[in-house]
Coordinates of C-alpha atoms and ligand atoms in Angstrom, one line a residue:
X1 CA 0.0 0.0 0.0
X2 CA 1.5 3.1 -1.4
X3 CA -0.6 5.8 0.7
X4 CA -1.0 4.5 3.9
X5 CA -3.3 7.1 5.8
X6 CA -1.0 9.1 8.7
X7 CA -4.4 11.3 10.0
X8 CA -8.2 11.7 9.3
X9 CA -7.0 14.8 7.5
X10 CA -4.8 13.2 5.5
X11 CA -7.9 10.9 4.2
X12 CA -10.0 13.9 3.9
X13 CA -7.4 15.4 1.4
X14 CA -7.2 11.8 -0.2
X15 CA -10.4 10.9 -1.1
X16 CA -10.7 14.9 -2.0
X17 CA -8.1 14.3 -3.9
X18 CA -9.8 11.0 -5.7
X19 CA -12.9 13.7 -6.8
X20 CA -14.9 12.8 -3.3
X21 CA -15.8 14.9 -0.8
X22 CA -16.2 13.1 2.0
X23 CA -18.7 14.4 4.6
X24 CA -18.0 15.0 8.2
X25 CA -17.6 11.4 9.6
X26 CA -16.4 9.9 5.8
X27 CA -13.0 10.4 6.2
X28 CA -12.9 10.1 10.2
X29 CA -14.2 6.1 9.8
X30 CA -12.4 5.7 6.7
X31 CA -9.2 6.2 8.5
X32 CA -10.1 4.0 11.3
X33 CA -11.2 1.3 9.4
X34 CA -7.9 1.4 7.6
X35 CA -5.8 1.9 10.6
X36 CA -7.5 -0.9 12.8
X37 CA -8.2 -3.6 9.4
X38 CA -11.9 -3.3 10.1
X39 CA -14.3 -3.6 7.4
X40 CA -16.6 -0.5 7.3
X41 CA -20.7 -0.6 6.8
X42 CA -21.6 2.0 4.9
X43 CA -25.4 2.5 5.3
X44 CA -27.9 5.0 3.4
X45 CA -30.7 5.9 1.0
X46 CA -29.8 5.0 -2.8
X47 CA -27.5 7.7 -4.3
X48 CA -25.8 9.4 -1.4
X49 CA -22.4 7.9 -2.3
X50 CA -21.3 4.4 -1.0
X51 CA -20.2 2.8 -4.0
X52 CA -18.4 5.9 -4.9
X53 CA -16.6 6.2 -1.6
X54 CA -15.0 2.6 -2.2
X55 CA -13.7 3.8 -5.9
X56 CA -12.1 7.1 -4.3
X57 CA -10.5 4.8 -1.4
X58 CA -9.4 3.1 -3.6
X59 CA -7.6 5.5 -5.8
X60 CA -6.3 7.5 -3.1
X61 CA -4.5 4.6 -1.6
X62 CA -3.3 3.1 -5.2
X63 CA -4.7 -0.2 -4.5
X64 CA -6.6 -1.9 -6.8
X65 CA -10.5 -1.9 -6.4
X66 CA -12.2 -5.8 -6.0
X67 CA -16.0 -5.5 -6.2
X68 CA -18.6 -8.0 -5.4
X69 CA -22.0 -7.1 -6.4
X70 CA -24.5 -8.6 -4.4
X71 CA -28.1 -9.9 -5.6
X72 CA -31.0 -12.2 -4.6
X73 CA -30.1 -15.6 -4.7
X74 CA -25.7 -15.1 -4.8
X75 CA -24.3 -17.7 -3.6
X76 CA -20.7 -18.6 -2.8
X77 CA -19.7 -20.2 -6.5
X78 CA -20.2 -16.7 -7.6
X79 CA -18.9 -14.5 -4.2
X80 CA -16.0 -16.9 -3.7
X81 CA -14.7 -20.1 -5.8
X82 CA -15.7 -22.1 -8.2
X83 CA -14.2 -25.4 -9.6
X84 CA -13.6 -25.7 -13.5
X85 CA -15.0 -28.6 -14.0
X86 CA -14.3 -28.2 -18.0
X87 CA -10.4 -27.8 -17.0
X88 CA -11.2 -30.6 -14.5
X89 CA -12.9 -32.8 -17.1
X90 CA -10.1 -32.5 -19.5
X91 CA -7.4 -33.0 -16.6
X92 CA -9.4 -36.8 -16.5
X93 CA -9.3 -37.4 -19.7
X94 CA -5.8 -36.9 -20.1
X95 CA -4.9 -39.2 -17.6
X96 CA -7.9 -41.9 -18.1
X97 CA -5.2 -44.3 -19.2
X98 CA -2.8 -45.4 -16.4
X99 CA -3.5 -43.1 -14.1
X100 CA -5.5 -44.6 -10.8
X101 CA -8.4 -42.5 -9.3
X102 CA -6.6 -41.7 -6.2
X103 CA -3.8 -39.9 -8.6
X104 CA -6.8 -37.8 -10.8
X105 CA -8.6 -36.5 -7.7
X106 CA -5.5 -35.6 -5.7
X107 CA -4.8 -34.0 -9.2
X108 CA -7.9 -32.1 -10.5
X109 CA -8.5 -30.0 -7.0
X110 CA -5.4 -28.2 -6.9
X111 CA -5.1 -24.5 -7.0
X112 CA -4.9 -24.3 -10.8
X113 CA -8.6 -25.6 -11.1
X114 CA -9.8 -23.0 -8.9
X115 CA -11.7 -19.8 -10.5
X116 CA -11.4 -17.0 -8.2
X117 CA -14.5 -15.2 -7.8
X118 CA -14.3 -11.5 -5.8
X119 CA -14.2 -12.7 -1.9
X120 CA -11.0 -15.1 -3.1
X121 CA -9.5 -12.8 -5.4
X122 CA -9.4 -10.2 -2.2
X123 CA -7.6 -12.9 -0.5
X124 CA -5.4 -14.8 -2.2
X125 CA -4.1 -10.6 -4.0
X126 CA -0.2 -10.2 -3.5
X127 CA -0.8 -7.0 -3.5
X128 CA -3.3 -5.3 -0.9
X129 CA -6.7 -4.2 -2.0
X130 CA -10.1 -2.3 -1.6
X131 CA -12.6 -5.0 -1.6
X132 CA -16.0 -3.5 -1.9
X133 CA -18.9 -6.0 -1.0
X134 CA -21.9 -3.8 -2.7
X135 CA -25.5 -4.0 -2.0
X136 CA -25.4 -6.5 1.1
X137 CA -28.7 -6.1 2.1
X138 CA -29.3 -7.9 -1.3
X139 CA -28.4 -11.1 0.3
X140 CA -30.0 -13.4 2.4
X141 CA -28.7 -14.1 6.4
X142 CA -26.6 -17.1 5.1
X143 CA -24.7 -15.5 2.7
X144 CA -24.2 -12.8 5.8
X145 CA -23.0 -15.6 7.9
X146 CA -20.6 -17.0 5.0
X147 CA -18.7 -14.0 5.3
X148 CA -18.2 -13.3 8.8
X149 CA -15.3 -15.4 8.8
X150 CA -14.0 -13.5 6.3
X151 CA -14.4 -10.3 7.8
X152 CA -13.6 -11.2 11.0
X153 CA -10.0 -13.2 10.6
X154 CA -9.7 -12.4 6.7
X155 CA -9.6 -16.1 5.8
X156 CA -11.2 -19.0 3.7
X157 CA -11.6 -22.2 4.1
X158 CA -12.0 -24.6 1.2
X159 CA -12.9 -28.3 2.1
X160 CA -10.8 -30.1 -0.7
X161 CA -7.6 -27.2 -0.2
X162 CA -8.3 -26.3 3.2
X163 CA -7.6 -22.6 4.9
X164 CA -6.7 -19.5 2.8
X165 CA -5.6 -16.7 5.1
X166 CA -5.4 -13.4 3.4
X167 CA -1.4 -12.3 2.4
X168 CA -2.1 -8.5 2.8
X169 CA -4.7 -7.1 4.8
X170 CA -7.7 -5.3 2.5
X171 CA -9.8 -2.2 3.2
X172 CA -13.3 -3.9 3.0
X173 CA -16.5 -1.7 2.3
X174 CA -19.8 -2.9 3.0
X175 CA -22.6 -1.0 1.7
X176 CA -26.2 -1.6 1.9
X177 CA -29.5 0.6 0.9
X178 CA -31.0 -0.4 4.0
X179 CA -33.8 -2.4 2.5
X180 CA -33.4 -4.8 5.5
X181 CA -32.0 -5.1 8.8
X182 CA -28.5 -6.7 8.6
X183 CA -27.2 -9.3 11.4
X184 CA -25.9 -8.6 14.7
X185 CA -23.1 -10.7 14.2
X186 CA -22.2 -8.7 11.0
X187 CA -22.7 -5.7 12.5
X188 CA -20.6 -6.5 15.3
X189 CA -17.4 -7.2 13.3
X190 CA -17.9 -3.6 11.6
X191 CA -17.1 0.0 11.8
X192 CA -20.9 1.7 10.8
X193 CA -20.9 4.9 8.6
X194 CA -24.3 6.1 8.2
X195 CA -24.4 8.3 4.9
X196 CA -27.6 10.3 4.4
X197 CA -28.6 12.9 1.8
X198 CA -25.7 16.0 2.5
X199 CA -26.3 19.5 4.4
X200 CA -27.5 22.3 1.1
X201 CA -23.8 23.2 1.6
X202 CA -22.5 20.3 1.0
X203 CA -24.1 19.0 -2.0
X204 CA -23.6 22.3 -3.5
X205 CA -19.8 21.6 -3.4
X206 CA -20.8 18.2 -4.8
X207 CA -22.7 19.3 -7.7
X208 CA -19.7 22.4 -8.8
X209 CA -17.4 19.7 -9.1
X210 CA -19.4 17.5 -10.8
X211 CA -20.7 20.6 -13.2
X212 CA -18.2 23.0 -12.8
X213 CA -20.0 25.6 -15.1
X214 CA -23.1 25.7 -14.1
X215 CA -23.6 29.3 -12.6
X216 CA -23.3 29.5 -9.2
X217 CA -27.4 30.6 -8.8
X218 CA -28.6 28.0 -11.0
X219 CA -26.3 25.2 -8.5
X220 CA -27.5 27.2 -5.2
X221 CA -31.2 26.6 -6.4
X222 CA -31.0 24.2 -7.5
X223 CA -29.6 21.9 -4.3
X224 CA -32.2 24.4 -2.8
X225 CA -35.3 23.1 -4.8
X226 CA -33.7 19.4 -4.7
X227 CA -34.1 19.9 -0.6
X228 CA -37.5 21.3 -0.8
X229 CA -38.0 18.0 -2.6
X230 CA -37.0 15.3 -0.5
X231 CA -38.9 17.3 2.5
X232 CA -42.3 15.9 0.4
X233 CA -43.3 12.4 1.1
X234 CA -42.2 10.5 -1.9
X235 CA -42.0 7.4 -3.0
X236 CA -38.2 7.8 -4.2
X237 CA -36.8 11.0 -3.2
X238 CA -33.9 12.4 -5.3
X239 CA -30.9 11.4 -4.3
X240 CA -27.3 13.3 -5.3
X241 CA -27.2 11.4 -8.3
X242 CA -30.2 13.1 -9.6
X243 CA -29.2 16.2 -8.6
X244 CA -26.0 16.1 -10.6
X245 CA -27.8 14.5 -13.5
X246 CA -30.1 17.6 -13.2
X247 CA -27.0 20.1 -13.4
X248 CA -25.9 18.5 -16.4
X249 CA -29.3 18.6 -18.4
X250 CA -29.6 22.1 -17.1
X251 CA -26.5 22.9 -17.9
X252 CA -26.7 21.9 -21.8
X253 CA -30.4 23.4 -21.9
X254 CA -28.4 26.6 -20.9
X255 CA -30.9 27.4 -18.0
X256 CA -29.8 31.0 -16.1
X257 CA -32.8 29.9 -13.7
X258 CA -34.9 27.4 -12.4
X259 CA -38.1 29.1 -12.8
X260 CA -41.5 27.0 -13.0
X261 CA -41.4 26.4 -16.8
X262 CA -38.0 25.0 -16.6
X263 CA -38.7 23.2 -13.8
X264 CA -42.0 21.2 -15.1
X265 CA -39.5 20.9 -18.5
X266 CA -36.8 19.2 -16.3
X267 CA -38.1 17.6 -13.2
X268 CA -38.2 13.9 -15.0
X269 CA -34.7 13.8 -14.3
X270 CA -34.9 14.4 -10.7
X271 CA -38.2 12.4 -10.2
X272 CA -39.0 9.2 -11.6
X273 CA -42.3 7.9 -10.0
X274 CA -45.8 8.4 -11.8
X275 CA -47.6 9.6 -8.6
X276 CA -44.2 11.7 -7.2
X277 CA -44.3 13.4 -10.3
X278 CA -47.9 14.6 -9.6
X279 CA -46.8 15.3 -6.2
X280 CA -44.1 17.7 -6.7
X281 CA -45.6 19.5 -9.6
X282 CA -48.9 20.5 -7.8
X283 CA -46.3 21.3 -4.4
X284 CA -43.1 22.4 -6.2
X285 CA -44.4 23.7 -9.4
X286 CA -46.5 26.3 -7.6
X287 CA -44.2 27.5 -5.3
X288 CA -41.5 28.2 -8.3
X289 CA -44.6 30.4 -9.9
X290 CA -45.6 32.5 -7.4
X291 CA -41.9 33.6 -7.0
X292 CA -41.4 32.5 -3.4
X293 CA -37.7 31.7 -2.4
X294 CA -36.5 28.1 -2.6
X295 CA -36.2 26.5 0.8
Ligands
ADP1 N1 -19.3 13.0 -1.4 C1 -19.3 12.9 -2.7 N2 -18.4 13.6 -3.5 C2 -18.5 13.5 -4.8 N3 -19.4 12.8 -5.5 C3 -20.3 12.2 -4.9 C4 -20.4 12.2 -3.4 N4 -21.4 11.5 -3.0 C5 -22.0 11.1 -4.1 N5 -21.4 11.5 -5.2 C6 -21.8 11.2 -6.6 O1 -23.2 10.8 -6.6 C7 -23.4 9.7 -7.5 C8 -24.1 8.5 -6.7 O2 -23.2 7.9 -5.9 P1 -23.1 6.4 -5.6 O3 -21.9 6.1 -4.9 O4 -23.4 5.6 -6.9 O5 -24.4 6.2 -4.6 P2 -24.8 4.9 -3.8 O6 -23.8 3.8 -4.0 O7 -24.9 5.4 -2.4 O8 -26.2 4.5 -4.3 C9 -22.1 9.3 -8.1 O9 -22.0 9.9 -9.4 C10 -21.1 10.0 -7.2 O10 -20.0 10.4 -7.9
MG2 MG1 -24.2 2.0 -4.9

């Protein structure tokens, strides 16, 4: 590991550095995590900045970024190892002759029939890594429990090779979208970060350096408006994604406002529900009209 973190400032200016700008406790669990070889939950709304946080880790400390993205129904051939049974199959049908079974088995699970999948690759790298485990709360409880060991003592065990302990020691990232509870025992072996949607001052920075020329009064009402938004009671509430996707389509429209006609052109991109969209036209729309400040 090229950059190994000497202060929370020094991640702060890292991850900075990598194009993130990491909010208050960001960089201060960030540096823990690294300094202590704890994995790190991050947990939050969709779009606030998780997955991203992994990539700028891992380009501020030059390691190389393994991701594992989690779904319903992964299971270990596709989080850690597989066998290749086509390499295997060959392997037996080079030796059929001669060989005795006892020779082709001890033969056919060596390392070289192995496919790495993420969770291995993190392991068995030379070189130390970001491993980002993405979308957790994907999963179900056993595939939580298949990885404590592996967060806990950064090891594998494979019945026909037996243990795998980890060479170098990763920076492991947990995010989930909070779509269910996660385990105790996961929790347990992890630092939390709790992301949320960022202070107006905060996702203002965000969005210049995402769309550095959009005016600064367009960007201030615009992260203005994008809070009046998520104060409604929708169903998906815009998340920093959309309001950098909205500073770019503003931004080639060549809007010098966010008045109400723009806003009704444009507000697809920040809201993508049927029934939100009605919501925030009648309670957004109207405000924009009459004039009234943002916020
Ligand atoms: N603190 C931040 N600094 C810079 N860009 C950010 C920040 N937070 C979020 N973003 C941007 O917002 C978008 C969504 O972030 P992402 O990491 O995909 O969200 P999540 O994984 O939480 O759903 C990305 O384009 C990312 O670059
Ligand atoms: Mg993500």
């Amino acid at each position: 590991m090229s950059a190994s973190p000497s202060s929370v400032q020094d991640v702060a200016a890292g991850l900075r550095a990598a194009g993130y700008l990491p909010g208050e406790s960001t960089a201060l669990v960030a540096y823990l995590a690294a300094r202590l070889g704890k994995p790190i939950l991050v947990e939050g709304p969709a779009g606030v900045g998780k997955t991203e946080l992994a990539k700028a880790l891992a380009t501020y400390t030059q390691r190389p970024l393994i991701r594992l993205q989690c779904y319903e129904g992964l299971d270990e051939a596709k989080a850690l190892y597989e066998w290749n049974y086509r390499k295997q199959l060959l392997r037996i049908q080079a030796e059929a002759e001669g060989a005795g079974w006892d020779r082709v088995q001890d033969d056919i699970f060596g390392p070289e029939f192995l496919l790495q999948r993420p969770l291995m690759a993190a392991i068995a790298a030379e070189e130390p890594v970001v491993l980002l485990i993405d979308e957790i709360d994907k999963t179900d409880q056993e595939f939580e429990a298949m990885l404590l060991e592996l967060l806990s003592d950064f090891q594998l065990s494979i019945p026909e090779l037996g243990r795998f302990e980890a060479r170098t020691r990763p920076i492991v990232l947990l995010t989930s979208n909070n779509s269910r509870e996660l385990t105790e025992a996961l929790k347990r072996r992890c630092l939390y970060l709790w992301l949320d949607y960022p202070s107006l001052e905060h996702e203002l920075e965000i969005v210049k350096l995402h769309a550095p020329e959009l005016s600064d009064t367009v960007a201030q009402k615009l992260v203005e408006v994008i809070a009046m938004v998520r104060e409604l009671d929708l169903k998906k509430p815009p998340s920093i994604a959309e309001s950098i996707d909205w500073a770019r389509a503003l931004l080639l429209l060549g809007a010098s406002d966010i008045d109400a006609r723009t806003f009704r052109d444009t507000m697809s991109v920040i809201v993508k529900h049927r029934t939100d969209l009605d919501v925030v036209a009648e309670r957004v729309g109207v405000k924009l009209a009459d004039g009234a400040p943002a916020a």
